[in-house]
XYZ file of C-alpha atoms in Angstrom:
761
model
C 0.000 0.000 0.000
C 1.159 3.499 -0.772
C 1.040 5.696 2.365
C -1.791 8.234 2.634
C -3.399 7.024 -0.598
C -6.129 4.521 -1.442
C -3.934 2.841 -4.060
C -1.849 -0.289 -4.299
C 1.004 -1.360 -6.558
C 1.769 -5.013 -7.270
C 4.715 -6.368 -9.198
C 4.531 -10.079 -9.943
C 5.040 -12.508 -12.818
C 2.330 -13.161 -15.363
C 0.647 -16.402 -14.308
C -1.186 -19.123 -16.131
C -2.599 -21.921 -14.010
C 0.342 -24.157 -14.959
C 3.049 -21.574 -14.194
C 1.390 -20.679 -10.895
C 1.282 -24.359 -9.894
C 4.991 -24.658 -10.716
C 5.962 -21.631 -8.605
C 3.665 -22.305 -5.650
C 3.447 -25.735 -4.103
C 0.008 -26.780 -2.884
C -0.717 -28.527 0.383
C -1.963 -32.041 -0.133
C -5.278 -32.594 1.589
C -6.747 -36.021 2.049
C -10.275 -36.152 0.652
C -12.643 -38.230 2.730
C -14.573 -40.860 0.838
C -18.183 -41.758 1.486
C -16.968 -44.783 3.460
C -14.828 -42.499 5.648
C -17.853 -40.327 6.423
C -19.963 -43.378 7.287
C -17.246 -44.737 9.595
C -16.883 -41.364 11.301
C -20.644 -41.064 11.745
C -20.892 -44.431 13.519
C -17.659 -44.132 15.504
C -18.267 -43.673 19.222
C -15.960 -42.623 22.042
C -16.421 -40.844 25.369
C -16.047 -37.360 23.921
C -18.463 -38.061 21.065
C -21.000 -39.635 23.431
C -20.876 -36.567 25.678
C -21.233 -34.228 22.717
C -24.168 -36.240 21.362
C -25.904 -36.200 24.738
C -25.497 -32.442 25.018
C -26.767 -31.915 21.483
C -29.808 -34.147 22.035
C -30.570 -32.521 25.405
C -29.717 -28.823 24.965
C -31.370 -28.097 28.327
C -28.228 -29.443 30.012
C -26.062 -26.821 28.323
C -28.116 -23.712 29.041
C -29.219 -24.805 32.531
C -25.548 -24.935 33.540
C -25.216 -21.275 32.573
C -28.572 -20.223 34.070
C -28.257 -16.963 36.032
C -30.729 -17.534 38.818
C -30.803 -14.034 40.294
C -30.806 -12.200 36.971
C -33.126 -14.367 34.883
C -35.610 -16.080 37.215
C -37.892 -13.080 37.850
C -38.072 -12.261 34.148
C -38.875 -15.884 33.301
C -41.660 -15.973 35.917
C -43.313 -12.780 34.652
C -42.925 -13.951 31.071
C -44.239 -17.422 31.841
C -47.407 -16.131 33.516
C -48.093 -13.624 30.715
C -47.424 -16.177 27.980
C -49.515 -18.804 29.776
C -52.588 -16.559 29.840
C -52.186 -15.830 26.120
C -51.594 -19.531 25.412
C -54.874 -20.468 27.132
C -56.827 -18.023 25.016
C -55.065 -18.930 21.774
C -55.415 -22.638 22.489
C -59.179 -22.262 22.757
C -59.393 -19.964 19.740
C -57.093 -21.824 17.349
C -58.814 -25.106 18.149
C -61.841 -23.760 16.277
C -59.671 -23.600 13.134
C -58.979 -27.315 13.489
C -62.738 -28.026 13.750
C -62.253 -29.604 17.190
C -63.830 -28.964 20.601
C -62.074 -25.916 22.142
C -60.577 -27.597 25.207
C -58.291 -29.767 23.073
C -56.402 -26.583 22.285
C -55.306 -26.531 25.942
C -53.677 -29.936 25.421
C -51.700 -28.540 22.466
C -50.515 -25.641 24.626
C -49.225 -28.026 27.303
C -47.734 -31.341 26.146
C -45.477 -30.105 23.288
C -44.108 -27.337 25.543
C -42.890 -29.891 28.105
C -40.940 -31.884 25.510
C -39.520 -28.794 23.789
C -38.186 -27.575 27.150
C -35.769 -30.519 27.162
C -35.021 -30.941 23.450
C -35.343 -27.475 21.861
C -32.412 -25.174 21.134
C -34.322 -21.867 21.023
C -34.702 -20.073 24.346
C -37.398 -17.626 23.325
C -40.075 -19.156 21.087
C -43.378 -20.172 22.646
C -44.371 -23.634 21.448
C -48.026 -24.451 20.905
C -50.879 -24.044 18.417
C -50.186 -22.096 15.222
C -53.219 -20.897 13.224
C -51.979 -22.008 9.793
C -51.248 -25.534 11.025
C -54.617 -25.645 12.782
C -56.321 -24.741 9.533
C -54.346 -27.415 7.622
C -55.316 -30.002 10.236
C -58.912 -28.794 10.067
C -58.872 -29.401 6.314
C -57.882 -33.053 6.846
C -60.381 -33.425 9.693
C -63.370 -32.090 7.734
C -62.413 -34.182 4.715
C -62.501 -37.453 6.669
C -65.259 -36.454 9.109
C -67.457 -33.859 7.371
C -70.095 -31.779 9.143
C -72.790 -33.229 6.927
C -72.876 -36.785 5.664
C -71.085 -39.949 6.785
C -67.429 -40.118 7.757
C -64.831 -42.101 5.829
C -65.024 -45.844 6.318
C -62.068 -46.163 8.677
C -61.493 -48.975 11.135
C -61.637 -47.534 14.637
C -64.442 -45.050 14.015
C -67.055 -47.507 15.233
C -68.840 -46.364 18.383
C -67.211 -42.911 18.409
C -69.049 -39.611 18.307
C -68.272 -37.135 15.547
C -66.063 -35.051 17.867
C -64.183 -38.157 19.014
C -63.638 -39.198 15.400
C -62.273 -35.757 14.587
C -59.944 -35.811 17.568
C -58.639 -39.216 16.451
C -57.995 -37.869 12.937
C -56.224 -34.747 14.254
C -54.021 -36.705 16.668
C -53.143 -39.305 14.006
C -52.195 -36.616 11.471
C -50.106 -34.890 14.138
C -48.405 -38.178 15.044
C -47.524 -38.830 11.402
C -46.202 -35.261 10.943
C -44.092 -35.744 14.090
C -42.643 -38.983 12.728
C -41.716 -37.190 9.505
C -40.041 -34.352 11.423
C -38.156 -36.797 13.640
C -36.978 -38.798 10.627
C -35.732 -35.648 8.875
C -33.911 -34.588 12.036
C -32.223 -37.976 12.497
C -31.222 -38.028 8.824
C -29.773 -34.507 9.174
C -31.896 -33.010 6.404
C -32.955 -29.852 8.204
C -31.664 -27.885 5.235
C -34.835 -28.712 3.269
C -36.577 -25.810 4.961
C -34.186 -23.483 3.137
C -36.171 -24.160 -0.031
C -39.052 -22.229 1.516
C -37.909 -18.694 0.815
C -39.170 -15.672 2.740
C -41.115 -14.627 -0.356
C -42.864 -17.984 -0.647
C -43.669 -18.098 3.090
C -44.996 -14.530 2.948
C -47.369 -15.296 0.068
C -48.420 -18.598 1.648
C -49.159 -17.105 5.082
C -51.095 -14.256 3.464
C -53.373 -16.759 1.725
C -53.595 -18.728 4.974
C -54.702 -15.553 6.755
C -57.528 -15.165 4.233
C -58.564 -18.788 4.844
C -58.514 -18.184 8.595
C -60.544 -14.988 8.221
C -63.224 -16.735 6.169
C -63.309 -19.712 8.535
C -64.043 -17.398 11.490
C -66.858 -15.522 9.795
C -69.326 -18.238 10.810
C -68.521 -17.595 14.492
C -68.513 -13.822 14.145
C -71.875 -13.879 12.322
C -73.339 -16.727 14.345
C -74.055 -18.938 11.323
C -74.091 -22.696 10.859
C -71.598 -23.307 8.038
C -70.339 -26.832 7.301
C -66.592 -27.327 7.018
C -65.419 -27.703 3.419
C -61.978 -28.884 2.268
C -60.232 -29.258 -1.044
C -59.728 -26.944 -4.032
C -62.004 -23.881 -4.184
C -63.216 -24.595 -0.630
C -62.847 -20.901 0.167
C -65.168 -19.920 -2.667
C -67.777 -22.493 -1.661
C -67.623 -21.389 1.993
C -68.161 -17.758 1.039
C -71.082 -18.785 -1.147
C -72.755 -20.551 1.791
C -72.113 -17.589 4.107
C -73.652 -15.117 1.646
C -76.654 -17.389 1.154
C -77.220 -17.501 4.932
C -76.337 -13.878 5.675
C -79.957 -13.075 6.546
C -79.750 -15.524 9.484
C -76.930 -13.575 11.145
C -77.058 -13.432 14.970
C -76.966 -9.714 15.801
C -75.668 -10.328 19.317
C -72.657 -12.245 17.959
C -71.952 -9.452 15.468
C -72.113 -6.733 18.151
C -69.875 -8.689 20.532
C -67.358 -9.345 17.738
C -67.246 -5.709 16.618
C -66.724 -4.450 20.183
C -63.978 -7.014 20.830
C -62.202 -6.286 17.540
C -62.281 -2.494 17.974
C -61.037 -2.566 21.569
C -58.342 -5.175 20.936
C -57.161 -3.380 17.792
C -56.876 0.006 19.564
C -55.009 -1.411 22.573
C -52.668 -3.400 20.325
C -51.813 -0.201 18.469
C -51.123 1.467 21.834
C -48.885 -1.467 22.806
C -46.973 -1.124 19.548
C -46.601 2.647 19.747
C -45.555 2.784 23.400
C -43.741 -0.546 23.692
C -40.555 1.192 24.821
C -42.388 2.831 27.737
C -44.634 -0.048 28.820
C -42.961 -2.584 31.161
C -45.099 -5.356 29.638
C -47.651 -5.248 26.802
C -51.243 -4.891 27.958
C -52.785 -8.423 27.675
C -55.938 -7.021 26.149
C -57.105 -10.340 24.669
C -57.077 -11.913 28.137
C -58.818 -8.901 29.681
C -61.565 -8.837 27.046
C -62.016 -12.599 27.340
C -62.548 -12.367 31.096
C -64.989 -9.472 30.645
C -66.871 -11.306 27.893
C -67.107 -14.439 30.056
C -68.533 -12.442 32.956
C -71.045 -10.545 30.833
C -72.129 -13.705 28.995
C -72.649 -15.557 32.289
C -74.449 -12.631 33.944
C -76.918 -12.034 31.098
C -77.141 -15.668 29.981
C -76.325 -14.895 26.344
C -76.635 -18.529 25.313
C -80.283 -18.820 26.373
C -81.517 -15.278 25.711
C -79.782 -14.615 22.369
C -78.944 -18.108 21.134
C -75.217 -17.475 20.739
C -72.764 -20.369 20.562
C -70.470 -20.664 23.602
C -67.431 -22.786 24.454
C -69.547 -25.018 26.636
C -68.499 -27.856 28.876
C -64.746 -28.139 29.527
C -63.832 -31.424 31.232
C -61.327 -31.332 34.051
C -58.033 -33.160 33.768
C -56.385 -35.018 30.913
C -57.563 -38.003 28.943
C -55.772 -41.327 28.743
C -53.201 -41.748 25.966
C -54.500 -43.056 22.663
C -52.705 -44.875 19.867
C -52.824 -43.331 16.379
C -54.841 -45.020 13.657
C -52.627 -46.521 10.881
C -55.466 -46.375 8.354
C -55.682 -42.612 8.886
C -51.955 -42.448 8.095
C -52.687 -43.801 4.620
C -55.486 -41.300 4.047
C -53.636 -38.217 5.340
C -49.988 -38.748 4.355
C -50.295 -36.051 1.683
C -51.568 -33.541 4.259
C -49.103 -34.587 6.988
C -45.964 -33.784 5.003
C -46.742 -30.073 4.346
C -47.878 -29.795 7.996
C -44.473 -31.097 9.098
C -42.594 -28.776 6.752
C -44.633 -25.621 7.434
C -44.643 -26.170 11.198
C -40.879 -26.519 11.309
C -40.225 -23.724 8.813
C -42.247 -21.147 10.754
C -40.782 -22.143 14.113
C -37.223 -22.198 12.792
C -37.629 -18.774 11.156
C -38.884 -17.201 14.391
C -36.216 -18.992 16.438
C -33.504 -17.739 14.094
C -34.654 -14.133 14.541
C -34.428 -14.357 18.331
C -31.146 -16.287 18.291
C -29.524 -13.518 16.251
C -31.015 -10.845 18.504
C -29.768 -12.514 21.717
C -26.512 -13.943 20.314
C -26.796 -17.704 20.597
C -26.947 -20.519 18.063
C -29.751 -22.880 17.138
C -29.473 -26.243 15.430
C -31.954 -26.886 12.616
C -31.661 -30.671 12.823
C -32.119 -30.667 16.595
C -35.160 -28.404 16.167
C -36.639 -31.008 13.820
C -36.039 -33.698 16.428
C -37.539 -31.507 19.170
C -40.723 -30.737 17.234
C -40.974 -34.311 15.994
C -40.858 -35.772 19.498
C -43.145 -32.979 20.794
C -45.788 -33.783 18.207
C -45.479 -37.551 18.695
C -45.806 -37.200 22.469
C -48.585 -34.615 22.255
C -50.555 -36.649 19.699
C -50.578 -39.557 22.138
C -52.523 -37.298 24.529
C -54.922 -36.001 21.833
C -53.206 -32.693 21.094
C -52.714 -31.455 17.535
C -49.647 -30.211 15.656
C -47.546 -27.624 17.443
C -45.282 -24.928 16.119
C -45.064 -21.354 17.381
C -47.409 -18.389 17.087
C -45.598 -15.139 16.324
C -47.669 -13.079 18.772
C -47.214 -15.565 21.621
C -43.444 -15.743 21.089
C -43.307 -11.944 21.018
C -45.075 -11.846 24.399
C -42.649 -14.378 25.879
C -39.602 -12.447 24.673
C -40.850 -8.892 25.317
C -41.996 -9.598 28.893
C -38.480 -10.584 29.956
C -38.253 -14.283 29.118
C -34.639 -15.428 28.944
C -34.948 -19.210 28.628
C -37.498 -21.973 28.165
C -38.163 -21.807 31.896
C -40.715 -19.183 30.859
C -42.221 -21.717 28.443
C -42.379 -24.322 31.196
C -44.177 -21.873 33.512
C -46.634 -21.016 30.729
C -47.417 -24.753 30.489
C -48.046 -24.750 34.243
C -50.593 -21.926 33.829
C -52.318 -23.928 31.067
C -52.328 -26.995 33.335
C -53.930 -25.021 36.168
C -56.700 -23.872 33.837
C -57.199 -27.432 32.567
C -57.298 -29.042 36.007
C -58.964 -26.390 38.152
C -60.542 -23.307 36.625
C -61.479 -24.346 33.104
C -65.170 -24.271 34.007
C -64.975 -20.479 34.280
C -64.508 -20.297 30.496
C -67.635 -22.316 29.683
C -69.897 -19.249 29.057
C -67.315 -17.652 26.715
C -68.953 -16.886 23.326
C -67.156 -18.435 20.366
C -67.610 -15.137 18.542
C -65.127 -13.633 21.038
C -62.533 -16.226 20.063
C -63.252 -15.617 16.368
C -62.878 -11.849 16.820
C -59.547 -12.276 18.643
C -58.258 -14.514 15.833
C -59.319 -12.001 13.150
C -57.626 -9.072 14.897
C -54.390 -11.040 15.160
C -54.412 -11.541 11.381
C -53.513 -7.883 10.793
C -49.792 -8.550 10.357
C -50.331 -11.387 7.881
C -52.916 -9.506 5.824
C -50.719 -6.412 5.649
C -48.164 -8.469 3.720
C -50.078 -7.506 0.582
C -48.049 -4.295 0.725
C -44.989 -6.295 -0.311
C -46.317 -6.797 -3.855
C -45.379 -3.333 -5.270
C -41.969 -3.501 -3.583
C -41.244 -6.965 -4.978
C -42.431 -5.966 -8.450
C -40.035 -3.018 -8.505
C -37.071 -4.889 -7.018
C -37.358 -8.471 -8.284
C -40.176 -9.528 -10.600
C -39.315 -13.231 -10.289
C -39.772 -13.071 -6.504
C -43.033 -11.203 -7.045
C -44.271 -14.019 -9.290
C -43.355 -16.565 -6.594
C -45.277 -14.525 -3.993
C -48.358 -14.262 -6.200
C -48.221 -17.934 -7.227
C -47.966 -19.208 -3.648
C -50.697 -16.822 -2.475
C -53.149 -17.468 -5.326
C -52.389 -21.206 -5.307
C -53.069 -21.497 -1.572
C -56.135 -19.253 -1.918
C -57.785 -21.331 -4.635
C -56.414 -24.864 -4.196
C -56.054 -25.063 -0.430
C -52.997 -24.731 1.793
C -51.398 -28.097 1.036
C -51.642 -27.868 -2.755
C -50.947 -24.122 -2.625
C -47.661 -24.749 -0.835
C -46.717 -27.282 -3.519
C -47.594 -24.777 -6.262
C -45.542 -22.032 -4.608
C -42.569 -24.348 -4.133
C -42.819 -25.504 -7.749
C -42.892 -21.954 -9.106
C -39.980 -21.011 -6.851
C -37.843 -23.903 -8.085
C -38.788 -23.118 -11.692
C -37.700 -19.493 -11.182
C -34.347 -20.668 -9.827
C -33.924 -23.088 -12.738
C -34.801 -20.408 -15.287
C -32.375 -17.930 -13.734
C -29.650 -20.555 -13.914
C -30.641 -21.861 -17.318
C -30.869 -18.404 -18.906
C -28.239 -16.266 -17.124
C -27.302 -12.745 -18.159
C -24.096 -13.309 -20.116
C -22.055 -10.234 -21.016
C -19.032 -8.943 -22.883
C -16.430 -7.310 -20.648
C -14.017 -4.494 -21.321
C -11.095 -3.047 -19.422
C -11.610 0.092 -17.327
C -8.809 2.317 -18.559
C -5.748 2.501 -16.350
C -6.803 -0.408 -14.107
C -6.831 -4.193 -13.998
C -10.620 -4.109 -13.574
C -13.027 -5.499 -16.185
C -16.700 -4.582 -16.338
C -19.657 -4.952 -18.696
C -18.790 -2.898 -21.783
C -22.324 -1.473 -21.922
C -22.115 0.127 -18.484
C -19.003 2.347 -18.731
C -17.626 5.049 -21.007
C -13.888 5.024 -20.322
C -13.148 1.483 -21.487
C -10.456 -0.202 -23.544
C -11.088 -3.145 -25.902
C -8.047 -4.473 -27.762
C -8.740 -5.149 -31.405
C -9.461 -8.804 -32.144
C -10.147 -9.753 -28.507
C -13.482 -10.625 -26.908
C -14.020 -11.225 -23.185
C -17.130 -13.301 -22.441
C -18.479 -13.724 -18.915
C -20.628 -16.696 -17.839
C -22.408 -15.864 -14.547
C -23.785 -19.327 -13.721
C -22.905 -23.009 -13.563
C -22.610 -24.805 -16.905
C -24.747 -27.918 -16.982
C -27.036 -29.960 -19.209
C -29.885 -27.426 -19.137
C -27.954 -24.319 -20.183
C -25.034 -25.539 -22.283
C -26.947 -24.862 -25.525
C -27.976 -21.406 -24.283
C -24.346 -20.703 -23.372
C -23.221 -21.756 -26.860
C -25.833 -19.576 -28.576
C -24.951 -16.548 -26.469
C -21.243 -17.016 -27.175
C -21.876 -17.313 -30.926
C -23.961 -14.133 -30.745
C -21.207 -12.331 -28.841
C -18.328 -13.247 -31.174
C -20.405 -12.618 -34.304
C -19.913 -15.953 -36.078
C -20.741 -19.625 -35.730
C -17.396 -21.466 -35.509
C -18.817 -24.757 -36.780
C -20.289 -23.111 -39.882
C -17.057 -21.214 -40.513
C -15.058 -24.443 -40.140
C -17.279 -26.250 -42.629
C -17.061 -23.350 -45.101
C -13.274 -23.335 -44.839
C -12.983 -27.086 -45.315
C -15.267 -26.860 -48.331
C -13.105 -24.041 -49.704
C -9.901 -26.052 -49.124
C -11.447 -29.064 -50.844
C -12.424 -26.881 -53.823
C -9.062 -25.086 -54.004
C -7.226 -28.421 -53.975
C -9.320 -29.651 -56.905
C -8.822 -26.415 -58.872
C -5.063 -26.533 -58.296
C -4.970 -30.066 -59.687
C -6.963 -28.942 -62.746
C -4.685 -25.942 -63.255
C -7.473 -23.403 -62.872
C -5.697 -21.913 -59.830
C -2.019 -21.257 -59.348
C -0.145 -20.597 -56.095
C 2.087 -17.517 -56.372
C 4.153 -15.431 -53.973
C 1.232 -13.050 -53.550
C -1.352 -15.797 -53.039
C -3.778 -17.705 -55.221
C -4.081 -16.630 -58.853
C -7.059 -17.489 -61.043
C -5.672 -18.836 -64.331
C -9.057 -19.777 -65.762
C -10.639 -17.628 -68.445
C -14.196 -17.977 -67.156
C -15.653 -17.750 -63.713
C -15.104 -20.600 -61.260
C -18.286 -22.374 -60.254
C -18.476 -23.495 -56.620
C -18.733 -27.249 -56.255
C -21.773 -28.633 -54.478
C -20.070 -31.885 -53.535
C -21.529 -32.901 -50.177
C -19.729 -36.222 -49.807
C -17.827 -36.975 -46.604
C -19.658 -34.315 -44.569
C -18.041 -35.630 -41.377
C -14.656 -34.513 -42.700
C -15.908 -30.924 -42.820
C -15.998 -30.841 -38.979
C -12.351 -31.878 -38.685
C -9.370 -29.466 -38.437
C -8.521 -27.799 -41.729
C -5.863 -29.812 -43.569
C -3.283 -27.684 -45.457
C -1.108 -30.573 -46.619
C 0.102 -30.296 -50.239
C -0.193 -26.498 -49.876
C 3.026 -24.475 -49.894
C 1.570 -22.163 -47.212
C -1.500 -21.626 -45.080
C -4.418 -19.728 -46.565
C -5.085 -16.238 -45.244
C -8.832 -16.458 -44.755
C -9.206 -12.716 -44.260
C -7.569 -11.982 -47.616
C -9.299 -11.895 -50.995
C -10.012 -15.424 -52.245
C -10.528 -16.497 -55.871
C -13.890 -15.665 -57.419
C -16.958 -17.468 -56.123
C -15.088 -18.859 -53.086
C -16.671 -17.130 -50.094
C -15.790 -17.885 -46.471
C -17.142 -15.850 -43.509
C -14.450 -13.700 -41.957
C -13.404 -14.192 -38.336
C -12.646 -10.766 -36.915
C -11.134 -11.942 -33.630
C -7.930 -13.782 -32.868
C -8.461 -14.331 -29.118
C -11.440 -15.193 -26.921
C -11.322 -15.009 -23.126
C -13.942 -16.917 -21.104
C -14.397 -15.579 -17.572
C -15.246 -18.571 -15.362
C -15.166 -16.664 -12.060
C -18.912 -17.236 -11.487
C -19.004 -20.841 -12.741
C -19.551 -22.914 -9.611
C -19.873 -26.374 -11.152
C -19.706 -28.199 -14.471
C -21.534 -31.466 -15.127
C -20.681 -34.115 -17.724
C -23.082 -32.717 -20.340
C -21.685 -29.235 -19.847
C -18.148 -30.602 -20.012
C -18.798 -32.346 -23.338
C -20.530 -29.294 -24.807
C -17.730 -26.971 -23.664
C -15.062 -29.228 -25.112
C -16.841 -29.421 -28.485
C -17.216 -25.637 -28.579
C -13.546 -25.060 -27.711
C -12.460 -27.441 -30.451
C -14.582 -25.596 -33.016
C -13.082 -22.243 -32.000
C -9.527 -23.570 -32.020
C -10.041 -25.120 -35.465
C -10.994 -21.721 -36.912
C -7.736 -20.304 -35.490
C -9.222 -18.487 -32.481
C -7.060 -18.689 -29.387
C -9.239 -19.467 -26.340
C -8.307 -18.585 -22.756
C -10.279 -19.588 -19.654
C -9.651 -17.478 -16.557
C -10.469 -17.562 -12.825
C -11.596 -21.190 -13.007
C -12.466 -22.867 -9.713
C -9.726 -25.344 -8.686
C -12.275 -28.123 -8.197
C -13.618 -27.627 -11.716
C -10.075 -27.687 -13.098
C -9.385 -30.875 -11.166
C -12.566 -32.408 -12.551
C -11.502 -31.518 -16.093
C -8.235 -33.379 -15.559
C -10.039 -36.380 -14.055
C -12.483 -36.536 -16.988
C -9.693 -36.492 -19.643
C -10.883 -33.120 -20.906
C -7.543 -32.152 -22.425
C -5.937 -33.436 -25.618
C -3.693 -32.155 -28.414
C -6.160 -29.395 -29.309
C -7.695 -28.426 -25.961
C -4.712 -27.947 -23.693
C -4.429 -26.993 -20.047
C -2.158 -24.093 -20.992
C -5.266 -22.096 -21.979
C -6.205 -21.654 -18.285
C -4.977 -18.452 -16.658
C -5.082 -17.363 -13.059
C -6.822 -14.015 -13.601
C -8.447 -12.146 -16.436
C -5.712 -9.517 -16.413
C -3.002 -12.183 -16.710
C -4.659 -13.545 -19.827
C -5.060 -10.077 -21.346
C -1.407 -9.230 -20.764
C -0.402 -12.492 -22.421
C -2.649 -11.764 -25.426
C -1.274 -8.236 -25.880
C 2.258 -9.561 -25.619
C 1.501 -12.159 -28.289
C -0.588 -9.806 -30.459
C 0.725 -6.289 -29.791
C -1.514 -3.370 -30.647
C -0.513 -1.351 -33.731
C 1.378 1.863 -32.872
C -0.559 5.084 -33.646
C 0.489 6.600 -36.982
C 2.554 9.804 -36.992
C 0.160 11.328 -39.525
C -2.679 11.119 -37.011
C -0.633 13.074 -34.498
C 0.356 15.737 -37.051
C -3.278 16.096 -38.214
C -4.500 16.794 -34.680
C -1.601 19.157 -33.988
C -2.191 21.187 -37.175
C -5.944 21.489 -36.593
C -5.409 22.852 -33.077
C -2.437 25.158 -33.524
C -4.627 28.313 -33.945
C -6.584 28.145 -30.665
C -5.634 28.270 -27.003
C -7.506 25.057 -26.169
C -5.473 23.359 -28.859
C -2.288 23.999 -26.894
C -3.566 21.821 -24.089
C -4.793 19.177 -26.564
C -1.379 19.077 -28.278
C 0.397 18.841 -24.940
C -1.859 16.030 -23.774
C -1.471 14.166 -27.072
C 2.333 14.469 -26.936
C 2.396 13.067 -23.396
C 0.076 10.185 -24.279
C 1.977 9.380 -27.494
C 5.334 9.427 -25.724
C 3.951 7.194 -22.970
C 2.528 4.773 -25.530
C 5.800 4.571 -27.475
C 7.689 3.976 -24.227
C 5.449 1.330 -22.658
C 3.619 -0.188 -25.656
C 0.093 0.281 -24.316
C -1.484 0.717 -20.906
C -1.747 -3.042 -20.340
C 2.043 -3.570 -20.552
C 2.867 -5.610 -17.454
C 6.195 -3.889 -16.824
C 5.919 -1.138 -14.227
C 6.203 2.390 -15.712
């Protein structure tokens, strides 16, 4: 570095890959085989056993570092606050699953206990999540519809409709838990990375619309049967509009009051969150008030509103899942497993970054898998995390999952002792609370203009996942969104934005020639950049773009030249052409007709054979009449492989064929900045031969350009050009500066033979 200046000066040899390897010895690294990895995975010693135990039971690690005096009070306050919210949300979200409300309390208790021991996040609140509840409700209403007989499933005999639905929900949850556990054990937690933020945003927005429509029957006090499958949303709205005249006014008034009050207080919580010690638990407050008013005025009898009703005390005996339900709901269980984990992992990642600790995706899969398996045995349904509940746990001072454990204790107290107090609670109150909490998800529609301006492909993914989930249902909608997302990635890779580069004057930097003014492009040299992997799907696109960039098709030029050589050889034998010191001379009186001989077409693709000729033919010179060959205006082509991350066999074969065609039409090809692993693969696949040689690979783009200019020096500016400029400017003052500048530049050029000369000035 030069002192006090943002500049650097480097003096080093010009390197190709071969010369660099000769001057700099590499460290040999042993590459592990698949067998080595398998042996290592199953090897066990004391240290590995201890590490495995700590990874499977993260509670051991953070409990050792628990700061009793600093964290306990915050965890207690957070646990009580989160527990009250969990009770309310458990009752409310259970309606989305088309189950009796008290089963939501089971889902807010059993999974939390297991996650306390196995989870790696210290801040998320495990329990019911509205989107998962709706997906479970779709499977439940499909197998046990509101109207008509249930599916013919062994084990349904003698059960009431609610008991059948609970069995379906617990079996689906059990199967989703098994899938999550299997993915965690197989270390495939990375699959959630395929669900981009854009896809999840569009999907959750559509899910919010589904949730909103599903709660309208409680808010309006209507009897609407549960419908699942494609276009279920449209059919549900049709039924609601047909029955709108039967709306229960009392339910509507209660819902409006609850929504207005909760919305206003939530806005106050958001605006003054820095000044409030804890957010005002307005949902809990309004629920208690609504319970009291409903009990005092006997809303159920006087106004015919639907209430929560009987809540049994205690927990039910464990139940085994139904294998036949597994067969019927496997398609629904997989997206439930993926979505549940994806949402929980995303929220956990946010809090882990905020509070500076790490989470393990595979361990999270194991934790949620075991939580769902254990919870399903006690008739709970799939658990994940609700964003609002996790925000309460973190914002009220929760430091660890001790807060989650205390919230489970609050839920247990309600289940065992005071659940009867919630019996007069109108279901319209729960529906109103759910609708108000959809604000954040519904406001995601505002992302559409931003995405359209910034990245249209991401906008298409958002719209596809949202519209797909809206029309086809959440399970098929997720598949549609994922499919469109993968297609967008494939298309971006298959059709990358290739470009021609040029040198930024006075530097060793190369940029797209269309983007800059002060650029330098040596005559007869093209620099082509490939910004993606080269594989079977884009090798033809890469070839077409390269042909377009260089301005000729090398295979066609090669065939034209070989045809011309074949014709010239015949004419020389017949005496119609004669080779002289100045080239070919037409000795025929009449015009020479081009031969249409198409025999041995395969020979036309081979290197041009100049045997029996006293010299090589100058293809850019004038050829005898009627012999026309396309001119090749370049002598060197540089391929920038800096962004090429991998090369498959199809891409390798296509690249080799293209290089051979270019070399056979006398174009020197240089490949620069190639990844060492790709170069190693080329050697392993016998890529190189007498034509395609490893010497064409250069360390950097600038190294290759210096080599080209040394081999093909630029013509020196003519003296007449200098005199012409000097004479035209000698009568004006500005011309003095122009002449001075031109003299300096000319002298510098004569001295250093161009700005790219690698010798230091």
